[in-house]
mmCIF file of C-alpha atoms in Angstrom:
data_model
loop_
_atom_site.group_PDB
_atom_site.id
_atom_site.type_symbol
_atom_site.label_atom_id
_atom_site.label_comp_id
_atom_site.label_asym_id
_atom_site.label_seq_id
_atom_site.Cartn_x
_atom_site.Cartn_y
_atom_site.Cartn_z
ATOM 1 C CA MET R 21 -20.574 -17.847 27.375
ATOM 2 C CA LYS R 22 -17.036 -17.442 27.062
ATOM 3 C CA THR R 23 -15.225 -20.301 24.804
ATOM 4 C CA THR R 24 -11.549 -20.626 23.571
ATOM 5 C CA ALA R 25 -10.175 -22.511 20.596
ATOM 6 C CA ALA R 26 -9.352 -26.201 20.946
ATOM 7 C CA TRP R 27 -8.419 -29.447 18.686
ATOM 8 C CA HIS R 28 -10.304 -32.574 19.670
ATOM 9 C CA PHE R 29 -9.594 -36.111 18.498
ATOM 10 C CA SER R 30 -12.433 -36.994 15.663
ATOM 11 C CA ASN R 31 -11.709 -40.308 13.852
ATOM 12 C CA PRO R 32 -8.703 -42.277 12.416
ATOM 13 C CA GLU R 33 -9.070 -40.670 9.190
ATOM 14 C CA GLN R 34 -9.503 -37.086 10.085
ATOM 15 C CA LEU R 35 -7.342 -37.526 13.193
ATOM 16 C CA ILE R 36 -8.462 -34.274 14.997
ATOM 17 C CA GLU R 37 -10.735 -31.048 14.502
ATOM 18 C CA LEU R 38 -10.603 -27.509 15.477
ATOM 19 C CA VAL R 39 -13.426 -26.454 17.886
ATOM 20 C CA GLU R 40 -14.681 -23.980 20.202
ATOM 21 C CA ILE R 41 -15.114 -25.005 23.884
ATOM 22 C CA PRO R 42 -16.439 -23.225 26.995
ATOM 23 C CA VAL R 43 -14.078 -21.647 29.272
ATOM 24 C CA THR R 44 -14.258 -22.849 33.075
ATOM 25 C CA GLU R 45 -15.252 -19.209 34.301
ATOM 26 C CA ASN R 46 -15.486 -20.042 38.052
ATOM 27 C CA LEU R 47 -11.876 -21.227 38.609
ATOM 28 C CA PRO R 48 -11.565 -24.264 41.363
ATOM 29 C CA PRO R 49 -9.942 -22.641 44.450
ATOM 30 C CA ASP R 50 -6.742 -25.151 43.858
ATOM 31 C CA ALA R 51 -6.280 -24.527 40.049
ATOM 32 C CA VAL R 52 -4.518 -22.190 37.788
ATOM 33 C CA ARG R 53 -5.177 -20.816 34.257
ATOM 34 C CA LEU R 54 -2.908 -21.341 31.659
ATOM 35 C CA ALA R 55 -2.494 -19.343 28.287
ATOM 36 C CA VAL R 56 -1.087 -22.298 26.410
ATOM 37 C CA ARG R 57 1.857 -20.821 24.308
ATOM 38 C CA ALA R 58 3.280 -24.002 22.695
ATOM 39 C CA THR R 59 2.645 -27.575 22.615
ATOM 40 C CA SER R 60 4.557 -30.600 21.153
ATOM 41 C CA LEU R 61 3.523 -34.098 19.814
ATOM 42 C CA ASN R 62 4.619 -37.667 20.512
ATOM 43 C CA TYR R 63 4.098 -40.835 19.275
ATOM 44 C CA ARG R 64 1.196 -41.607 21.819
ATOM 45 C CA ASP R 65 -0.617 -38.733 20.030
ATOM 46 C CA LEU R 66 -1.049 -40.778 16.881
ATOM 47 C CA ILE R 67 -1.759 -43.821 18.853
ATOM 48 C CA ASN R 68 -4.612 -41.878 20.378
ATOM 49 C CA ALA R 69 -5.713 -40.230 17.173
ATOM 50 C CA ARG R 70 -5.710 -43.336 14.811
ATOM 51 C CA GLN R 71 -7.176 -45.597 17.834
ATOM 52 C CA LEU R 72 -4.227 -48.072 17.524
ATOM 53 C CA ALA R 73 -4.513 -49.298 21.106
ATOM 54 C CA ASN R 74 -8.504 -49.662 20.546
ATOM 55 C CA ARG R 75 -9.351 -46.719 22.782
ATOM 56 C CA ASN R 76 -11.563 -44.313 21.452
ATOM 57 C CA PHE R 77 -10.648 -40.577 22.722
ATOM 58 C CA SER R 78 -13.169 -38.568 20.487
ATOM 59 C CA GLY R 79 -13.916 -35.428 21.741
ATOM 60 C CA VAL R 80 -10.847 -35.297 23.922
ATOM 61 C CA ILE R 81 -8.699 -32.537 23.756
ATOM 62 C CA PRO R 82 -5.181 -34.054 22.354
ATOM 63 C CA LEU R 83 -1.665 -33.759 23.499
ATOM 64 C CA SER R 84 0.056 -34.434 26.944
ATOM 65 C CA ASP R 85 2.898 -31.836 26.648
ATOM 66 C CA GLY R 86 2.267 -28.035 26.607
ATOM 67 C CA ALA R 87 4.052 -24.820 28.116
ATOM 68 C CA GLY R 88 2.253 -21.593 28.893
ATOM 69 C CA GLU R 89 1.786 -18.486 31.228
ATOM 70 C CA ILE R 90 -0.173 -18.595 34.366
ATOM 71 C CA ILE R 91 -3.083 -16.110 34.006
ATOM 72 C CA GLU R 92 -5.153 -16.973 36.931
ATOM 73 C CA VAL R 93 -4.610 -18.647 40.078
ATOM 74 C CA GLY R 94 -7.372 -20.085 42.677
ATOM 75 C CA SER R 95 -7.669 -18.796 45.827
ATOM 76 C CA GLU R 96 -6.081 -21.487 47.843
ATOM 77 C CA VAL R 97 -2.871 -21.669 45.394
ATOM 78 C CA THR R 98 0.166 -20.304 47.138
ATOM 79 C CA ASP R 99 3.388 -21.991 44.904
ATOM 80 C CA PHE R 100 2.096 -20.100 41.923
ATOM 81 C CA ALA R 101 1.478 -16.359 40.703
ATOM 82 C CA ILE R 102 0.184 -14.870 37.620
ATOM 83 C CA GLY R 103 2.760 -14.744 34.995
ATOM 84 C CA ASP R 104 4.652 -17.744 35.873
ATOM 85 C CA ARG R 105 5.985 -19.792 33.272
ATOM 86 C CA VAL R 106 4.878 -23.473 33.757
ATOM 87 C CA ALA R 107 4.371 -26.672 31.965
ATOM 88 C CA GLY R 108 1.771 -29.428 32.670
ATOM 89 C CA CYS R 109 2.706 -33.003 34.088
ATOM 90 C CA PHE R 110 1.549 -35.761 32.146
ATOM 91 C CA PHE R 111 0.392 -37.786 34.972
ATOM 92 C CA GLN R 112 -1.713 -34.970 37.007
ATOM 93 C CA THR R 113 -2.027 -36.987 40.026
ATOM 94 C CA TRP R 114 1.455 -38.733 40.137
ATOM 95 C CA LEU R 115 3.102 -36.373 42.380
ATOM 96 C CA SER R 116 5.760 -38.385 43.778
ATOM 97 C CA GLY R 117 6.641 -42.148 44.974
ATOM 98 C CA PRO R 118 5.703 -45.159 42.901
ATOM 99 C CA PHE R 119 3.324 -45.482 39.921
ATOM 100 C CA GLN R 120 0.005 -46.339 40.627
ATOM 101 C CA MET R 121 -2.811 -47.567 37.880
ATOM 102 C CA ALA R 122 -5.131 -44.839 39.134
ATOM 103 C CA HIS R 123 -2.811 -41.978 37.992
ATOM 104 C CA HIS R 124 -3.756 -43.342 34.007
ATOM 105 C CA LYS R 125 -7.378 -41.618 34.880
ATOM 106 C CA ALA R 126 -5.379 -38.493 34.961
ATOM 107 C CA ALA R 127 -3.222 -38.623 31.852
ATOM 108 C CA LEU R 128 -3.445 -35.405 29.681
ATOM 109 C CA GLY R 129 -4.521 -35.919 26.189
ATOM 110 C CA GLY R 130 -5.931 -39.334 26.724
ATOM 111 C CA SER R 131 -8.189 -40.029 29.619
ATOM 112 C CA ALA R 132 -8.076 -36.470 30.760
ATOM 113 C CA PRO R 133 -8.378 -33.410 28.659
ATOM 114 C CA GLY R 134 -4.816 -32.282 27.005
ATOM 115 C CA MET R 135 -3.043 -29.178 26.103
ATOM 116 C CA LEU R 136 -3.839 -28.450 22.605
ATOM 117 C CA ALA R 137 -6.199 -25.695 23.180
ATOM 118 C CA LYS R 138 -5.593 -21.825 23.627
ATOM 119 C CA GLU R 139 -6.490 -22.149 27.397
ATOM 120 C CA VAL R 140 -6.579 -24.909 30.022
ATOM 121 C CA VAL R 141 -7.288 -25.180 33.740
ATOM 122 C CA LEU R 142 -5.081 -27.549 35.776
ATOM 123 C CA PRO R 143 -4.596 -28.496 39.394
ATOM 124 C CA ALA R 144 -2.041 -26.434 40.862
ATOM 125 C CA THR R 145 -0.067 -29.810 41.708
ATOM 126 C CA GLY R 146 -0.104 -30.605 38.123
ATOM 127 C CA VAL R 147 2.043 -28.154 36.736
ATOM 128 C CA VAL R 148 5.672 -27.394 37.407
ATOM 129 C CA LYS R 149 7.768 -24.003 36.542
ATOM 130 C CA ILE R 150 10.137 -24.322 33.438
ATOM 131 C CA PRO R 151 13.500 -23.336 33.519
ATOM 132 C CA ASP R 152 14.147 -19.556 32.821
ATOM 133 C CA TYR R 153 16.584 -20.275 29.854
ATOM 134 C CA LEU R 154 14.048 -22.356 27.783
ATOM 135 C CA SER R 155 11.561 -20.969 25.532
ATOM 136 C CA PHE R 156 7.866 -21.963 25.500
ATOM 137 C CA ALA R 157 8.418 -24.077 22.461
ATOM 138 C CA GLU R 158 11.343 -25.916 24.194
ATOM 139 C CA ALA R 159 9.570 -26.323 27.553
ATOM 140 C CA ALA R 160 6.468 -27.827 25.752
ATOM 141 C CA CYS R 161 8.700 -30.578 24.965
ATOM 142 C CA LEU R 162 9.558 -31.669 28.254
ATOM 143 C CA PRO R 163 6.646 -33.178 29.870
ATOM 144 C CA CYS R 164 6.576 -36.811 28.108
ATOM 145 C CA ALA R 165 9.815 -37.116 25.988
ATOM 146 C CA ALA R 166 12.632 -35.534 27.976
ATOM 147 C CA LEU R 167 10.926 -36.859 31.357
ATOM 148 C CA THR R 168 10.688 -40.358 30.019
ATOM 149 C CA ALA R 169 14.428 -40.568 29.062
ATOM 150 C CA PHE R 170 15.511 -38.983 32.285
ATOM 151 C CA ASN R 171 13.524 -41.613 34.197
ATOM 152 C CA ALA R 172 14.976 -44.634 32.270
ATOM 153 C CA LEU R 173 18.350 -42.961 32.691
ATOM 154 C CA PHE R 174 18.020 -41.868 36.424
ATOM 155 C CA GLN R 175 15.891 -43.508 37.760
ATOM 156 C CA ASN R 176 17.412 -45.565 40.222
ATOM 157 C CA THR R 177 20.923 -44.005 40.041
ATOM 158 C CA GLU R 178 22.669 -40.640 40.068
ATOM 159 C CA GLN R 179 24.171 -39.267 37.076
ATOM 160 C CA GLN R 180 27.516 -39.695 37.678
ATOM 161 C CA ALA R 181 27.059 -43.625 37.900
ATOM 162 C CA LEU R 182 26.541 -43.303 33.784
ATOM 163 C CA THR R 183 30.203 -41.901 33.519
ATOM 164 C CA GLY R 184 32.182 -44.266 31.395
ATOM 165 C CA GLN R 185 29.480 -46.700 30.702
ATOM 166 C CA THR R 186 27.744 -46.742 27.318
ATOM 167 C CA VAL R 187 24.196 -46.125 26.198
ATOM 168 C CA LEU R 188 22.162 -47.168 22.943
ATOM 169 C CA LEU R 189 19.147 -44.953 21.506
ATOM 170 C CA GLN R 190 16.906 -46.626 19.061
ATOM 171 C CA GLY R 191 16.202 -43.952 16.739
ATOM 172 C CA THR R 192 16.260 -40.352 16.235
ATOM 173 C CA GLY R 193 12.683 -39.193 17.733
ATOM 174 C CA GLY R 194 12.172 -37.178 21.086
ATOM 175 C CA VAL R 195 12.669 -39.626 23.459
ATOM 176 C CA SER R 196 15.821 -40.867 21.598
ATOM 177 C CA ILE R 197 17.483 -37.484 21.149
ATOM 178 C CA PHE R 198 16.718 -36.387 24.795
ATOM 179 C CA GLY R 199 18.620 -39.789 26.074
ATOM 180 C CA LEU R 200 21.287 -38.845 23.891
ATOM 181 C CA GLN R 201 22.036 -35.346 25.181
ATOM 182 C CA MET R 202 21.208 -36.421 28.495
ATOM 183 C CA ALA R 203 23.697 -39.690 28.386
ATOM 184 C CA VAL R 204 26.639 -37.306 26.813
ATOM 185 C CA ALA R 205 26.001 -34.846 29.544
ATOM 186 C CA ALA R 206 26.334 -37.605 32.500
ATOM 187 C CA GLY R 207 29.686 -38.708 30.577
ATOM 188 C CA ALA R 208 28.416 -41.866 28.752
ATOM 189 C CA LYS R 209 29.332 -42.893 25.452
ATOM 190 C CA THR R 210 26.653 -43.283 23.304
ATOM 191 C CA ILE R 211 25.408 -45.676 20.046
ATOM 192 C CA ILE R 212 22.455 -44.489 18.302
ATOM 193 C CA THR R 213 20.387 -46.252 15.436
ATOM 194 C CA SER R 214 18.193 -44.957 12.425
ATOM 195 C CA SER R 215 17.823 -45.753 8.994
ATOM 196 C CA SER R 216 18.865 -42.455 7.414
ATOM 197 C CA ASP R 217 22.718 -41.607 7.640
ATOM 198 C CA GLU R 218 21.527 -37.995 7.291
ATOM 199 C CA LYS R 219 20.030 -38.374 11.051
ATOM 200 C CA LEU R 220 23.068 -40.596 12.225
ATOM 201 C CA ASN R 221 25.280 -37.620 11.142
ATOM 202 C CA PHE R 222 22.960 -35.196 12.738
ATOM 203 C CA ALA R 223 22.967 -37.086 16.074
ATOM 204 C CA ARG R 224 26.649 -36.987 16.000
ATOM 205 C CA LYS R 225 26.419 -32.822 16.594
ATOM 206 C CA PHE R 226 24.826 -33.972 19.891
ATOM 207 C CA GLY R 227 27.436 -36.357 21.112
ATOM 208 C CA ALA R 228 26.870 -39.341 19.626
ATOM 209 C CA HIS R 229 29.810 -41.286 19.493
ATOM 210 C CA HIS R 230 28.519 -44.329 17.258
ATOM 211 C CA GLY R 231 25.828 -44.347 14.379
ATOM 212 C CA ILE R 232 24.062 -47.543 13.127
ATOM 213 C CA ASN R 233 22.019 -47.609 9.817
ATOM 214 C CA TYR R 234 19.675 -50.393 10.628
ATOM 215 C CA GLN R 235 18.856 -50.583 6.870
ATOM 216 C CA GLN R 236 22.316 -51.030 5.673
ATOM 217 C CA THR R 237 23.304 -53.258 8.994
ATOM 218 C CA PRO R 238 19.905 -55.257 9.713
ATOM 219 C CA ASP R 239 21.972 -57.402 12.369
ATOM 220 C CA TRP R 240 22.696 -53.900 14.415
ATOM 221 C CA GLY R 241 22.787 -56.071 17.813
ATOM 222 C CA ALA R 242 25.918 -58.067 16.726
ATOM 223 C CA GLU R 243 27.441 -54.598 15.517
ATOM 224 C CA VAL R 244 26.682 -53.144 19.166
ATOM 225 C CA LEU R 245 28.769 -56.150 20.301
ATOM 226 C CA THR R 246 31.480 -55.308 18.023
ATOM 227 C CA ILE R 247 31.717 -51.605 18.756
ATOM 228 C CA THR R 248 31.741 -52.526 22.403
ATOM 229 C CA HIS R 249 34.261 -55.248 22.253
ATOM 230 C CA GLN R 250 31.920 -57.990 22.820
ATOM 231 C CA SER R 251 30.854 -56.597 26.235
ATOM 232 C CA GLY R 252 27.475 -55.048 25.252
ATOM 233 C CA VAL R 253 25.650 -51.851 26.772
ATOM 234 C CA GLN R 254 24.617 -50.857 30.008
ATOM 235 C CA HIS R 255 21.651 -49.194 28.952
ATOM 236 C CA ILE R 256 19.197 -49.417 26.392
ATOM 237 C CA LEU R 257 16.281 -47.210 25.533
ATOM 238 C CA GLU R 258 14.043 -49.455 23.923
ATOM 239 C CA VAL R 259 11.316 -47.286 21.326
ATOM 240 C CA GLY R 260 10.508 -50.085 19.132
ATOM 241 C CA GLY R 261 9.010 -52.774 21.468
ATOM 242 C CA PRO R 262 8.326 -56.425 20.211
ATOM 243 C CA GLY R 263 10.115 -56.067 16.804
ATOM 244 C CA THR R 264 13.210 -54.739 18.038
ATOM 245 C CA LEU R 265 13.721 -56.578 21.673
ATOM 246 C CA GLU R 266 15.518 -59.471 20.426
ATOM 247 C CA LYS R 267 18.358 -57.347 19.200
ATOM 248 C CA SER R 268 18.227 -55.266 22.365
ATOM 249 C CA LEU R 269 18.588 -58.715 24.272
ATOM 250 C CA GLN R 270 21.759 -59.470 22.175
ATOM 251 C CA ALA R 271 23.180 -56.029 22.796
ATOM 252 C CA ILE R 272 22.457 -55.814 26.485
ATOM 253 C CA SER R 273 25.474 -56.021 28.776
ATOM 254 C CA THR R 274 25.579 -58.509 31.924
ATOM 255 C CA GLY R 275 23.814 -56.949 34.700
ATOM 256 C CA GLY R 276 22.436 -54.288 31.765
ATOM 257 C CA ARG R 277 19.156 -52.522 31.750
ATOM 258 C CA ILE R 278 16.688 -52.121 28.961
ATOM 259 C CA SER R 279 13.852 -49.622 29.303
ATOM 260 C CA LEU R 280 11.207 -50.525 27.474
ATOM 261 C CA ILE R 281 9.435 -47.199 26.044
ATOM 262 C CA GLY R 282 8.057 -47.701 23.125
ATOM 263 C CA VAL R 283 5.776 -49.597 20.785
ATOM 264 C CA LEU R 284 6.739 -48.341 17.288
ATOM 265 C CA THR R 285 6.568 -51.867 16.001
ATOM 266 C CA GLY R 286 3.254 -52.573 17.370
ATOM 267 C CA PHE R 287 1.302 -53.964 20.448
ATOM 268 C CA GLY R 288 2.309 -57.814 19.645
ATOM 269 C CA ALA R 289 4.035 -60.259 21.916
ATOM 270 C CA PRO R 290 7.817 -60.393 21.188
ATOM 271 C CA THR R 291 8.813 -63.678 19.473
ATOM 272 C CA CYS R 292 12.035 -63.881 20.877
ATOM 273 C CA SER R 293 13.472 -65.913 24.012
ATOM 274 C CA LEU R 294 13.823 -63.640 26.886
ATOM 275 C CA PHE R 295 16.637 -66.142 28.508
ATOM 276 C CA PRO R 296 19.184 -63.667 27.592
ATOM 277 C CA LEU R 297 17.878 -61.512 30.378
ATOM 278 C CA VAL R 298 18.413 -64.722 32.714
ATOM 279 C CA SER R 299 22.012 -65.396 31.350
ATOM 280 C CA LYS R 300 22.898 -61.955 31.566
ATOM 281 C CA ASN R 301 21.438 -60.898 34.990
ATOM 282 C CA ALA R 302 19.861 -58.181 32.619
ATOM 283 C CA CYS R 303 17.050 -55.983 33.706
ATOM 284 C CA LEU R 304 13.878 -55.389 31.342
ATOM 285 C CA GLN R 305 11.722 -52.485 33.090
ATOM 286 C CA GLY R 306 8.874 -50.586 31.763
ATOM 287 C CA ILE R 307 8.944 -46.688 31.590
ATOM 288 C CA TYR R 308 5.711 -44.528 31.500
ATOM 289 C CA VAL R 309 6.880 -41.013 31.572
ATOM 290 C CA GLY R 310 7.545 -39.962 35.424
ATOM 291 C CA SER R 311 6.153 -38.284 38.436
ATOM 292 C CA ARG R 312 6.198 -34.613 38.866
ATOM 293 C CA GLU R 313 9.038 -34.803 41.791
ATOM 294 C CA GLN R 314 11.029 -36.402 38.934
ATOM 295 C CA PHE R 315 10.021 -33.437 36.837
ATOM 296 C CA VAL R 316 11.105 -30.975 38.926
ATOM 297 C CA ARG R 317 14.543 -33.121 39.553
ATOM 298 C CA MET R 318 15.000 -33.237 35.523
ATOM 299 C CA ASN R 319 14.612 -29.630 35.149
ATOM 300 C CA GLN R 320 17.439 -29.027 37.681
ATOM 301 C CA PHE R 321 19.784 -31.558 35.680
ATOM 302 C CA LEU R 322 18.582 -29.734 32.422
ATOM 303 C CA THR R 323 19.383 -26.167 33.712
ATOM 304 C CA GLN R 324 22.833 -27.342 35.315
ATOM 305 C CA HIS R 325 23.844 -28.674 31.791
ATOM 306 C CA GLN R 326 22.200 -25.953 29.821
ATOM 307 C CA ILE R 327 20.392 -28.795 27.601
ATOM 308 C CA ARG R 328 18.159 -27.238 24.858
ATOM 309 C CA PRO R 329 15.399 -29.698 23.425
ATOM 310 C CA VAL R 330 16.111 -30.558 19.554
ATOM 311 C CA ILE R 331 13.136 -28.973 17.478
ATOM 312 C CA ASP R 332 12.823 -30.489 14.276
ATOM 313 C CA ARG R 333 9.970 -28.413 13.129
ATOM 314 C CA THR R 334 7.158 -25.851 14.405
ATOM 315 C CA PHE R 335 3.540 -25.098 13.083
ATOM 316 C CA ASN R 336 0.986 -23.009 14.013
ATOM 317 C CA PHE R 337 -2.018 -23.765 16.084
ATOM 318 C CA GLN R 338 -4.692 -23.898 12.894
ATOM 319 C CA ASP R 339 -2.160 -26.161 11.239
ATOM 320 C CA ALA R 340 -2.229 -28.893 14.329
ATOM 321 C CA ARG R 341 -3.213 -31.719 11.883
ATOM 322 C CA GLU R 342 -0.557 -31.169 9.581
ATOM 323 C CA ALA R 343 1.657 -31.706 12.478
ATOM 324 C CA LEU R 344 0.353 -34.954 13.356
ATOM 325 C CA ASN R 345 1.002 -35.930 9.954
ATOM 326 C CA TYR R 346 4.084 -34.862 9.370
ATOM 327 C CA LEU R 347 5.157 -36.798 13.103
ATOM 328 C CA ALA R 348 3.688 -39.796 11.358
ATOM 329 C CA SER R 349 5.830 -39.343 8.094
ATOM 330 C CA GLY R 350 8.882 -40.086 10.557
ATOM 331 C CA GLN R 351 10.853 -37.560 8.757
ATOM 332 C CA HIS R 352 11.597 -35.347 12.007
ATOM 333 C CA VAL R 353 14.569 -35.530 14.268
ATOM 334 C CA GLY R 354 13.819 -34.594 17.713
ATOM 335 C CA LYS R 355 10.479 -32.817 18.426
ATOM 336 C CA VAL R 356 7.505 -31.486 16.595
ATOM 337 C CA VAL R 357 6.304 -28.403 18.037
ATOM 338 C CA VAL R 358 2.897 -26.372 17.817
ATOM 339 C CA HIS R 359 2.679 -22.569 18.223
ATOM 340 C CA HIS R 360 -0.227 -21.478 20.100
ATOM 341 C CA GLU R 361 0.319 -17.595 19.554
#
């Protein structure tokens, strides 16, 4: 029996373990086989590894985000050929249109096996071609973090609509840095928060107009109002969750939109009043990645503006556990990548 190297979720202490798994020898007619060249990490992977959402994924291959080369195509596949460079879609069954709860069953690196393996088999409808100008490592950063930021900013609008508006990014992780790059490319003004002046200075290199150190300025919602002459910002990528939502409600403009993306401050309920949503006629929307159709649209946007993912650090395949621990340390700016070659 042919096998391939892969990592599995193990337990909250060990996080993941390296194993050999059987290779799917008879390729389904509608599938493609990938030699995975690179993967990238998201905070969700730590949530799953540490079982922070009270879900046990032991034995599941981690990571939703990966890119590679097609080495075999099923007999019914017509859109792809051997040698094509592709990335997997986070939700394998969300091809287009509104989200359905059934798509959760096909989320890579959770309910479905992920990309942290040398070789994977995916439905042909579950991959997209990656931009020619990006490396495999860069393309591996796109499926979750980049698409989440793109969906939050452009789900219900065209890029021209952001011109002259102000976008607030929380922190300097993968989603926020992608959001910064995309907002700047679309002509928006940007404000970014961090606990580190060094990270804020780094973000300014990618177009951040204002930086707020929330350790030095805990009332950063009020600071946003000062920066915007009391008008607030039109868009907020809310990655903190219950612990930061109150300040986001303070900072949002009338008619603005808060995209709730992450839960870095935990899974508890917010303790603040939601009335500012009413008084400001603002919108609070949940964003969980995006569809395959949106992925293709995003790749066109990235290519148009030649946006390259910001990669903080790369690890070898055998050091994937160290990569997870590094992500947990919070030292990174942008993405953490694992090379599979």
